[in-house]
Coordinates of N, CA and C in Angstrom, one line a residue:
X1 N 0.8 -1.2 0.0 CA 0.0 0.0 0.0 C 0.9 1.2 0.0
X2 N 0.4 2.1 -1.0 CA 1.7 3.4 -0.9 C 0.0 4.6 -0.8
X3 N 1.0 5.3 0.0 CA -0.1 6.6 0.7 C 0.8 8.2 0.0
X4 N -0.4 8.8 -0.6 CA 0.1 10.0 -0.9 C -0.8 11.3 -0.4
X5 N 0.2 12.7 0.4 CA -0.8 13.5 0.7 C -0.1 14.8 0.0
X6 N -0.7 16.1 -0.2 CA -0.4 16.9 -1.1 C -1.6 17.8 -0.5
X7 N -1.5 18.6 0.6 CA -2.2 19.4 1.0 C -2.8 20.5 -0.1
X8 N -1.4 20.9 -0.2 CA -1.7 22.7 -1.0 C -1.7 22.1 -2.9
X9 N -1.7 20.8 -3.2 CA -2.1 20.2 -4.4 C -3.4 20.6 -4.8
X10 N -4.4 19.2 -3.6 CA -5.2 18.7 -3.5 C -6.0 18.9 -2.5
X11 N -5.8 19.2 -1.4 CA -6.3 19.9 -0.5 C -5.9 18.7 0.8
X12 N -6.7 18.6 2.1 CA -6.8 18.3 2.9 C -6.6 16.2 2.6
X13 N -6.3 15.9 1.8 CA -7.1 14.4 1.4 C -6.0 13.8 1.4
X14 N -5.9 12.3 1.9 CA -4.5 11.0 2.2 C -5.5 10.4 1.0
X15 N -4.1 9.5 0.1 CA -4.5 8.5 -1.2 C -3.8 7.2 -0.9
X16 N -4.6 6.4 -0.7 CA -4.2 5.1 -0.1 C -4.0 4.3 -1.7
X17 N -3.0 4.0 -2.2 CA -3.0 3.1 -3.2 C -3.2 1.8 -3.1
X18 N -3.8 0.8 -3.2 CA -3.5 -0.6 -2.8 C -3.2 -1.2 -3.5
X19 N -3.5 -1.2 -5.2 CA -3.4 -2.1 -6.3 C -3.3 -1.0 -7.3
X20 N -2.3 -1.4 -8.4 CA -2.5 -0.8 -9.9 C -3.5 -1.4 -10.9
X21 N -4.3 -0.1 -11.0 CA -5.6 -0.9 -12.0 C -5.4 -1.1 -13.7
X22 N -5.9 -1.7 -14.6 CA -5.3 -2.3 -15.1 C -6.0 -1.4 -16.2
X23 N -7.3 -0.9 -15.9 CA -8.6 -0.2 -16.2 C -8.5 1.0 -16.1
X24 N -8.8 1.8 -16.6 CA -9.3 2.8 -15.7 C -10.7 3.0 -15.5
X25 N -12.0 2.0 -15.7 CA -12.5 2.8 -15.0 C -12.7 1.6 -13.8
X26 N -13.8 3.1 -13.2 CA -13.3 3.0 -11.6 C -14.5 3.2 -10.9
X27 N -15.5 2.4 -9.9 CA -16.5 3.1 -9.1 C -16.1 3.7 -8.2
X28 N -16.8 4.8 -7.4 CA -16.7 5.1 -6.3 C -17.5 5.2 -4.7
X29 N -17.4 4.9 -4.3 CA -18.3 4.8 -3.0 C -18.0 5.5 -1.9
X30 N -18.8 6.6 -1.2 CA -18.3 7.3 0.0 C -19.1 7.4 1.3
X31 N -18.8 7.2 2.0 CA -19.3 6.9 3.2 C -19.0 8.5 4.2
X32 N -19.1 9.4 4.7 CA -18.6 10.4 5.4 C -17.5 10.7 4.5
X33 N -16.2 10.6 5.4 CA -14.8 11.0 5.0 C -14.3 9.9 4.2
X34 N -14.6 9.4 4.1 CA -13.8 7.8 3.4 C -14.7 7.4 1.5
X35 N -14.1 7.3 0.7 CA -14.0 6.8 -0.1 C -13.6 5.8 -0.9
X36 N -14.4 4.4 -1.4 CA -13.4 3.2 -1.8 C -13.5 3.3 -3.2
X37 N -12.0 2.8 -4.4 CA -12.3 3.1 -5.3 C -12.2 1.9 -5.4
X38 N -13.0 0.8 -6.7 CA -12.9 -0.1 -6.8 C -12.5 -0.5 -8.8
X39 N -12.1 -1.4 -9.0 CA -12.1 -1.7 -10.1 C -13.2 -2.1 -10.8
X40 N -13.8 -1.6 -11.6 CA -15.0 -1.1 -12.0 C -15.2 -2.5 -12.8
X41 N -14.5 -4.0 -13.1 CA -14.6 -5.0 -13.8 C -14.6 -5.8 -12.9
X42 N -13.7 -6.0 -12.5 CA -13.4 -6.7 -10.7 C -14.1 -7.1 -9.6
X43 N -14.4 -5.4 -9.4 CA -14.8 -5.1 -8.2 C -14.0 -5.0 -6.9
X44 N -12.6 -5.3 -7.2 CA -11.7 -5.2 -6.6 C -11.5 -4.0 -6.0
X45 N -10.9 -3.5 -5.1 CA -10.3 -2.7 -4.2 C -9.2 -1.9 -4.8
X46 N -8.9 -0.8 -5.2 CA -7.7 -0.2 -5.7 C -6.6 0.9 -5.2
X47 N -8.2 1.6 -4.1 CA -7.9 2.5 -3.7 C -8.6 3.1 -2.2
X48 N -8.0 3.8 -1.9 CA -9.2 4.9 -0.7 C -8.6 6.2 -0.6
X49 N -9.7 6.9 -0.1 CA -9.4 8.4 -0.2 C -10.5 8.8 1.0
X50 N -9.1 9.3 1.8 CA -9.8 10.1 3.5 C -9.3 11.8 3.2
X51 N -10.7 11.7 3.6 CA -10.8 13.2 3.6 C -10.8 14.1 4.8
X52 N -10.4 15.1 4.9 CA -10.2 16.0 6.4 C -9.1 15.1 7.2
X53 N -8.4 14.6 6.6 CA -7.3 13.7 7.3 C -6.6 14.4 8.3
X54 N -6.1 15.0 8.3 CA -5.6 15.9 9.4 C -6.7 16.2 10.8
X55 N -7.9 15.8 10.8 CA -8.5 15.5 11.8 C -8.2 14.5 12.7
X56 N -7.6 13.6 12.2 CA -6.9 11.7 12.5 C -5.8 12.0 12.7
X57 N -5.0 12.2 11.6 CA -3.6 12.5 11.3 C -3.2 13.7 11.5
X58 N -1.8 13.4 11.6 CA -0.4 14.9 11.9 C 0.6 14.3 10.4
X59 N 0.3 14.6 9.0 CA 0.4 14.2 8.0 C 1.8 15.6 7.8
X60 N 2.7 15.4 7.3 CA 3.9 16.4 6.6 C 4.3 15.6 5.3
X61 N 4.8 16.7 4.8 CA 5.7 15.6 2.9 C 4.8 16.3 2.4
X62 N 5.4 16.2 0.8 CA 4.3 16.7 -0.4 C 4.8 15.5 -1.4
X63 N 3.8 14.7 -1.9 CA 4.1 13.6 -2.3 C 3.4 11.9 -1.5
X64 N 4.5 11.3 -1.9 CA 4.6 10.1 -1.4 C 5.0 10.1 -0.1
X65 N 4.5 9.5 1.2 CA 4.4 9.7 2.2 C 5.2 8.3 3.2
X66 N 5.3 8.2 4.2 CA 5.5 6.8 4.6 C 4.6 7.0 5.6
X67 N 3.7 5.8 6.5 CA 2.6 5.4 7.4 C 3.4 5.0 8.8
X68 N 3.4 5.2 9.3 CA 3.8 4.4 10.7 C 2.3 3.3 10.9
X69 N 2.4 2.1 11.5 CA 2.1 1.3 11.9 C 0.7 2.0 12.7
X70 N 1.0 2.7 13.9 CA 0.0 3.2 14.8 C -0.7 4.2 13.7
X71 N -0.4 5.2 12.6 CA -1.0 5.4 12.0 C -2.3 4.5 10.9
X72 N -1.4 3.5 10.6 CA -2.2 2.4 9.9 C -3.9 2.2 10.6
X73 N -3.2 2.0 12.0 CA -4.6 1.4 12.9 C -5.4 2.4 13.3
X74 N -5.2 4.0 13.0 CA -5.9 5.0 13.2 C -7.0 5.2 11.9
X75 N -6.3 4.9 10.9 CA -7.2 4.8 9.7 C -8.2 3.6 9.3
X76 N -7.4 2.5 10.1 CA -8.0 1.4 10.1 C -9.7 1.8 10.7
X77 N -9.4 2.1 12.0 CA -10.5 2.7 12.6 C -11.2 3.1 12.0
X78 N -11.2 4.3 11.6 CA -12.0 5.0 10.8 C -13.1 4.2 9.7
X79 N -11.8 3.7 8.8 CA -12.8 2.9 7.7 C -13.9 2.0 8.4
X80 N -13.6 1.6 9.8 CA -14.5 1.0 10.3 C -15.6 1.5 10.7
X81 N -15.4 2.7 11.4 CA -16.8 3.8 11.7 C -17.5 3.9 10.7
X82 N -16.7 4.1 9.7 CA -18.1 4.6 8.8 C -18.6 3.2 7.5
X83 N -18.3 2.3 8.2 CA -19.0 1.0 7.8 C -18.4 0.0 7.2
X84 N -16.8 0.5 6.9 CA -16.3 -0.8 5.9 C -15.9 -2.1 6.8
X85 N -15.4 -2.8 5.9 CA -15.0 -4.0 6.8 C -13.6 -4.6 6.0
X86 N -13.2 -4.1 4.6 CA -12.0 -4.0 4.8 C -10.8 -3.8 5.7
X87 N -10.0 -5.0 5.3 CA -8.2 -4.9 6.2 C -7.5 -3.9 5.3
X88 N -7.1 -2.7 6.0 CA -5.9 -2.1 5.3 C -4.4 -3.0 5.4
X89 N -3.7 -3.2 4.3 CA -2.3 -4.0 4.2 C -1.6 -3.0 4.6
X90 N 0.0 -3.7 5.2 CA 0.5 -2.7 5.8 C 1.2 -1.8 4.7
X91 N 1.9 -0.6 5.1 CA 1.9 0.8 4.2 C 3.5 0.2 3.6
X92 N 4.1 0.7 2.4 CA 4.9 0.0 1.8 C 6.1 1.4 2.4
X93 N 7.1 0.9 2.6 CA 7.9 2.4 2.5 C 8.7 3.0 1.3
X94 N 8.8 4.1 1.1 CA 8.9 4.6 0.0 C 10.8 4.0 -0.8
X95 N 11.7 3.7 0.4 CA 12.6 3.5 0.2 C 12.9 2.4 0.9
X96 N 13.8 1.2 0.6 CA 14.4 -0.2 1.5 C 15.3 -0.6 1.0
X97 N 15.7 -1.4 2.0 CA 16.6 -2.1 1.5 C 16.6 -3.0 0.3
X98 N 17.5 -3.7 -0.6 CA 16.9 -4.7 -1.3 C 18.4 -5.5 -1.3
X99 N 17.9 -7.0 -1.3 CA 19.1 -7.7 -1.7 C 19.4 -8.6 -2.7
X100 N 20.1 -8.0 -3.8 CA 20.0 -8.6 -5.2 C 20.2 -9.9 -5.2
X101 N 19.1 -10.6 -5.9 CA 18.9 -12.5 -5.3 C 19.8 -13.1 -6.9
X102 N 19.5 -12.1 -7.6 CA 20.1 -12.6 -8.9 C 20.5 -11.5 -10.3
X103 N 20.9 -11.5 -10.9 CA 21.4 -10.3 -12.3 C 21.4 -11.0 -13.5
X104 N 21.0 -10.8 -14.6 CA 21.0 -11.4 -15.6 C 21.2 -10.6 -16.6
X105 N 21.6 -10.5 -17.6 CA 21.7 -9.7 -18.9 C 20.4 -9.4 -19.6
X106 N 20.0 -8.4 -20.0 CA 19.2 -8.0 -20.7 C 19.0 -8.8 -22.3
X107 N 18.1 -9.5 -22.8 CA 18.1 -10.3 -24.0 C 18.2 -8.9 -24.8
X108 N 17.8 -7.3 -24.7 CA 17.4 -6.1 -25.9 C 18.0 -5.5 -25.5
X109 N 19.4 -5.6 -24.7 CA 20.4 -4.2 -24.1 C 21.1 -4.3 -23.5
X110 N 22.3 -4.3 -24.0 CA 24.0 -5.1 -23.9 C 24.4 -4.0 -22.4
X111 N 24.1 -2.9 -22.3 CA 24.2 -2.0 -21.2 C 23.1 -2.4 -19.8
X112 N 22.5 -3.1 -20.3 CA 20.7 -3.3 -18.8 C 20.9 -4.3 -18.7
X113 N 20.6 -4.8 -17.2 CA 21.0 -6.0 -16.6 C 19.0 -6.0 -15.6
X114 N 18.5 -7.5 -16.1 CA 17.2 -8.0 -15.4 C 17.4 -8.8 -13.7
X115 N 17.1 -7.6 -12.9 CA 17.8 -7.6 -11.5 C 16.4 -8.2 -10.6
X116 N 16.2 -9.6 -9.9 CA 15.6 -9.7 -8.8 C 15.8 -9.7 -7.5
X117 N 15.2 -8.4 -7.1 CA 15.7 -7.9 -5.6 C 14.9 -8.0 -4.6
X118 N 15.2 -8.7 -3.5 CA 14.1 -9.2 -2.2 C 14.3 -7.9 -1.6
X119 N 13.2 -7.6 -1.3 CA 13.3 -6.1 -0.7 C 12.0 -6.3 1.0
X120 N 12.1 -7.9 1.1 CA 11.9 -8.3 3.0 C 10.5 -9.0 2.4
X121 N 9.3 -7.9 1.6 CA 7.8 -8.1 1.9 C 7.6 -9.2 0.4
X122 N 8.8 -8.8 -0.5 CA 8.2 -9.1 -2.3 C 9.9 -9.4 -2.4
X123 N 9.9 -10.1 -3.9 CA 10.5 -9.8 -4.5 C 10.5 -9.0 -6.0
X124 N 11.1 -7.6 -6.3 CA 11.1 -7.0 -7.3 C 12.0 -7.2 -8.7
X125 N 11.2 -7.3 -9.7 CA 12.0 -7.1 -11.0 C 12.4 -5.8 -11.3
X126 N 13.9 -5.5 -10.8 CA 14.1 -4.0 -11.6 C 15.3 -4.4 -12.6
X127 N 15.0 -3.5 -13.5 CA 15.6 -3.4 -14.8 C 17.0 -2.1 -14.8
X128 N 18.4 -2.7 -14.1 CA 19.2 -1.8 -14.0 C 20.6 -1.8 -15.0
X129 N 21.0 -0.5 -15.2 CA 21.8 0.2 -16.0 C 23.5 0.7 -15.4
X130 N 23.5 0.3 -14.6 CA 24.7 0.6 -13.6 C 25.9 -0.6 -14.0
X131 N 26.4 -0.2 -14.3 CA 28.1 -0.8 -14.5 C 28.4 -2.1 -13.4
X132 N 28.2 -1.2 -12.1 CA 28.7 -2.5 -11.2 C 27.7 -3.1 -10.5
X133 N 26.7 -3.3 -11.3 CA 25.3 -4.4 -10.3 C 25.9 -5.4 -10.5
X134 N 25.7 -6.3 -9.3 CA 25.6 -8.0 -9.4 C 24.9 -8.7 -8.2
X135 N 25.3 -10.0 -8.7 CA 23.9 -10.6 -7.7 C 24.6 -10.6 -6.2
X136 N 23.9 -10.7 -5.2 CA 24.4 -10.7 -3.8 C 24.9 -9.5 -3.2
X137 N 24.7 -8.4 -3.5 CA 24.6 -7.2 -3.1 C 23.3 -6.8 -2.6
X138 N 23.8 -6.0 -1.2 CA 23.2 -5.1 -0.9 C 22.8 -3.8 -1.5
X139 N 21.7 -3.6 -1.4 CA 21.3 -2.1 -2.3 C 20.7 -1.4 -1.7
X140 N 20.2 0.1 -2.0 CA 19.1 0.5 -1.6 C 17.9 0.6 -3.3
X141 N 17.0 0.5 -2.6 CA 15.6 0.3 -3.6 C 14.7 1.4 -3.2
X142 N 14.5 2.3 -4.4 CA 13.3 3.2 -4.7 C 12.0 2.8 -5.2
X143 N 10.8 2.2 -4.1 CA 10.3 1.3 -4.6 C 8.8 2.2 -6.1
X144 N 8.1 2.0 -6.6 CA 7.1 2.6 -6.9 C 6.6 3.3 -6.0
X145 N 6.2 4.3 -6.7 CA 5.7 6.1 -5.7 C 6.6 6.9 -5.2
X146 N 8.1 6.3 -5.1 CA 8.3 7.1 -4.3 C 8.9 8.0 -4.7
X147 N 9.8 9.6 -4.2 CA 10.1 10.3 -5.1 C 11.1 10.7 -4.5
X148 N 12.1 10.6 -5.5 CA 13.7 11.0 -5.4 C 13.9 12.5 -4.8
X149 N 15.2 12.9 -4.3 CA 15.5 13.5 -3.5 C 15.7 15.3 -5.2
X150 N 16.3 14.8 -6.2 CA 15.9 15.4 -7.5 C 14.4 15.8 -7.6
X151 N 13.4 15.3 -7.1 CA 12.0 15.5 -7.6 C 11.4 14.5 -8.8
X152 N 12.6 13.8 -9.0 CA 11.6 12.4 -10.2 C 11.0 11.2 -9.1
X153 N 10.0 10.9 -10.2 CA 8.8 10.2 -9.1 C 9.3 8.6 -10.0
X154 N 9.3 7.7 -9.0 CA 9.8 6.3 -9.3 C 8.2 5.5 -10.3
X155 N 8.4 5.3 -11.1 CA 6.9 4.4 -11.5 C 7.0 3.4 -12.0
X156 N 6.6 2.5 -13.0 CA 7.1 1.3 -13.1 C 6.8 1.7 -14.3
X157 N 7.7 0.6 -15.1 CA 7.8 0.8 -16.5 C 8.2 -0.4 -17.0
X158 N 8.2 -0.2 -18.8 CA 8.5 -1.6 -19.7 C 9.7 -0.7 -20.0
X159 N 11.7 -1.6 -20.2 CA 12.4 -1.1 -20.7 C 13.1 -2.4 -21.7
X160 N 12.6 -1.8 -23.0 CA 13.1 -2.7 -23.5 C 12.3 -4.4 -23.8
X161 N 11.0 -3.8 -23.1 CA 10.4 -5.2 -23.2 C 10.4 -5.9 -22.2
X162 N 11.0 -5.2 -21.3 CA 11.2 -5.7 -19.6 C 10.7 -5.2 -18.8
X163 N 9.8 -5.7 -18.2 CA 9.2 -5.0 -16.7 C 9.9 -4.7 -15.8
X164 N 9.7 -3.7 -15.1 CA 11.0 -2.9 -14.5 C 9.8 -2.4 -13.2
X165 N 10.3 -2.7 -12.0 CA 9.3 -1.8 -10.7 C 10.0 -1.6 -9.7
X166 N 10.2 -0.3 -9.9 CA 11.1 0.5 -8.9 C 12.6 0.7 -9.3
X167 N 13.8 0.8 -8.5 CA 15.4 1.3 -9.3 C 16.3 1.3 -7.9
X168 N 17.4 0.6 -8.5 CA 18.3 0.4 -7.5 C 19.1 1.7 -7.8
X169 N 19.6 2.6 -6.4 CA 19.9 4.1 -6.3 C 21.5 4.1 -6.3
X170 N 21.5 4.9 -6.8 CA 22.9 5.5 -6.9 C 23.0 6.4 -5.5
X171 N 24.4 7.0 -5.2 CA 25.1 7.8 -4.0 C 24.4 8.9 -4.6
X172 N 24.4 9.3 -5.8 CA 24.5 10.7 -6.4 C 23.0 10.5 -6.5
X173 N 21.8 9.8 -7.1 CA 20.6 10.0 -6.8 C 20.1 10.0 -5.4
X174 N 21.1 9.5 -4.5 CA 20.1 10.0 -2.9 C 20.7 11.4 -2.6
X175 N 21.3 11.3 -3.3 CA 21.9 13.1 -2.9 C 23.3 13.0 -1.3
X176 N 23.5 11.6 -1.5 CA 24.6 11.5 -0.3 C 25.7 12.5 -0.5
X177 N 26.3 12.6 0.7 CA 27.6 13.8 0.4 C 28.6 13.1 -0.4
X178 N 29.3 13.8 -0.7 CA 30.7 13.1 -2.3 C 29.7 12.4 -3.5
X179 N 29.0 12.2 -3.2 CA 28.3 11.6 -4.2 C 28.7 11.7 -5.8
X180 N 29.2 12.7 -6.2 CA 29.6 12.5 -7.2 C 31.5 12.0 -7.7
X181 N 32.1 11.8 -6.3 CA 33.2 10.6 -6.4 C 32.5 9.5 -7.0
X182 N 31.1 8.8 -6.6 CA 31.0 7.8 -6.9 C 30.0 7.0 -7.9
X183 N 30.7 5.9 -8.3 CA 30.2 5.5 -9.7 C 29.2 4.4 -9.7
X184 N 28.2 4.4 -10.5 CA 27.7 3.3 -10.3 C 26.4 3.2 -8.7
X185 N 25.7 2.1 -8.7 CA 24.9 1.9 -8.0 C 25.4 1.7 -6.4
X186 N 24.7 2.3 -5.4 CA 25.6 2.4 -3.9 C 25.2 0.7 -2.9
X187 N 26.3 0.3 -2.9 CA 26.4 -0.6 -2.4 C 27.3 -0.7 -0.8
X188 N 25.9 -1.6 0.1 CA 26.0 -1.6 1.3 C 26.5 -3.0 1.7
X189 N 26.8 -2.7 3.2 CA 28.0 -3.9 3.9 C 26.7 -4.6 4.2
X190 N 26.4 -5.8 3.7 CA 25.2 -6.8 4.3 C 25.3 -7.4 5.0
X191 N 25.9 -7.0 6.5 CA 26.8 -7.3 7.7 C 25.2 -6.2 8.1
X192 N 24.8 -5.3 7.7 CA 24.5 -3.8 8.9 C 23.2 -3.7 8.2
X193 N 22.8 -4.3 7.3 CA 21.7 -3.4 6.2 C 20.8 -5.5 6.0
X194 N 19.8 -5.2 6.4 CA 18.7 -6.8 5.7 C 17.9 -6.1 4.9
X195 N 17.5 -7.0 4.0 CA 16.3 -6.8 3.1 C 15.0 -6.1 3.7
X196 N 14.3 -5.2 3.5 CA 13.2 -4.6 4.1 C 13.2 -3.5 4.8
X197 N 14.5 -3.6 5.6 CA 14.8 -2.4 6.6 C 14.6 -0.8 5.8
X198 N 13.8 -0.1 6.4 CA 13.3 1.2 5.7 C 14.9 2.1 5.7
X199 N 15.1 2.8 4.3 CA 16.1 3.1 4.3 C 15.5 4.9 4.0
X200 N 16.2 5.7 5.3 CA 15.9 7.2 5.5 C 16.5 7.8 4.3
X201 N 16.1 8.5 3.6 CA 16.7 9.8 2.8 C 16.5 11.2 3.0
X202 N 17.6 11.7 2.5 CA 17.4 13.2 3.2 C 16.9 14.0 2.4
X203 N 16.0 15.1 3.0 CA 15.7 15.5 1.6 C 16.1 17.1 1.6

């Protein structure tokens, strides 16, 4: 689940993502503050949208947001007052650890390498360009939604014919200090850093 708030955007309202729809269209249902969006073929669950959030929540960031846990259960609440009976999944963080399980060569791009990275909850297919990836490295992972310290927003994409979700970060894209000494994708001592552990960026 990735949560986005954007006060002076959009006004007062948290965007609970839970699924990428495949559709767009989309029903809507609103109960007070709470809205479920559903997949209009499905009937599936895709989304929610709380309104006056800042009534519940002490919400900061513009953007992609991260949830604390006791937050989770605050919203949980809510959806429950006003009648749902949906489980919220827990909130995804915008940045983790990942640890590359394997690296393969790109079959359409002698430079891109097809990287599956356990990032604790999933394992991700990202599609990376960095000189020195390989398998059994520690990394950090920008998962979908979240947005770089630059202002580019992570999404998933086809490269080359390869599904690609999320990006293993460079020094210089987290904006670390020296960062531009260094080359290539930033690699951690996997002695200090496990798969999943929320990894802070400065912004």
């Amino acid at each position: 689940m990735n949560a986005y708030y954007n006060e002076i955007g959009i006004g007062d309202v948290l965007l609970l993502v839970i699924k990428e729809s495949e559709t767009e269209e989309t029903t809507v249902e609103r109960r007070g503050d709470v809205a479920v969006l559903k997949n209009a073929e499905t009937k599936e669950t895709i989304g929610w949208n709380l309104f006056h959030v800042s009534k519940q929540l002490h919400l900061t960031g513009n953007g992609r947001i991260d949830l604390q846990e006791a937050q989770v259960d605050t919203l949980q609440s809510l959806l429950k007052k006003e009648g749902f009976d949906e489980v919220l999944p827990k909130a995804s963080a915008a940045f983790v650890i990942g640890h590359v399980e394997s690296c393969e060569k790109h079959p359409n791009a002698d430079k891109l390498n097809i990287c599956q990275v356990n990032v604790g909850s999933e394992t991700l297919q990202i599609v990376c360009g960095a000189a020195n990836i390989a398998a059994n490295q520690t990394v950090v992972v920008a998962q979908v939604g979240a947005i770089m310290p630059g202002g580019m927003l992570i999404t998933s994409s086809d490269l080359r014919g390869v599904a690609s979700s999320g990006m293993i970060c460079s020094a210089r894209e987290l904006a670390l200090p020296n960062a531009d000494n260094e080359k290539g994708i930033l690699v951690l001592d996997g002695e200090k850093y496990k798969a999943g552990d929320v990894y802070t960026v400065r912004k």
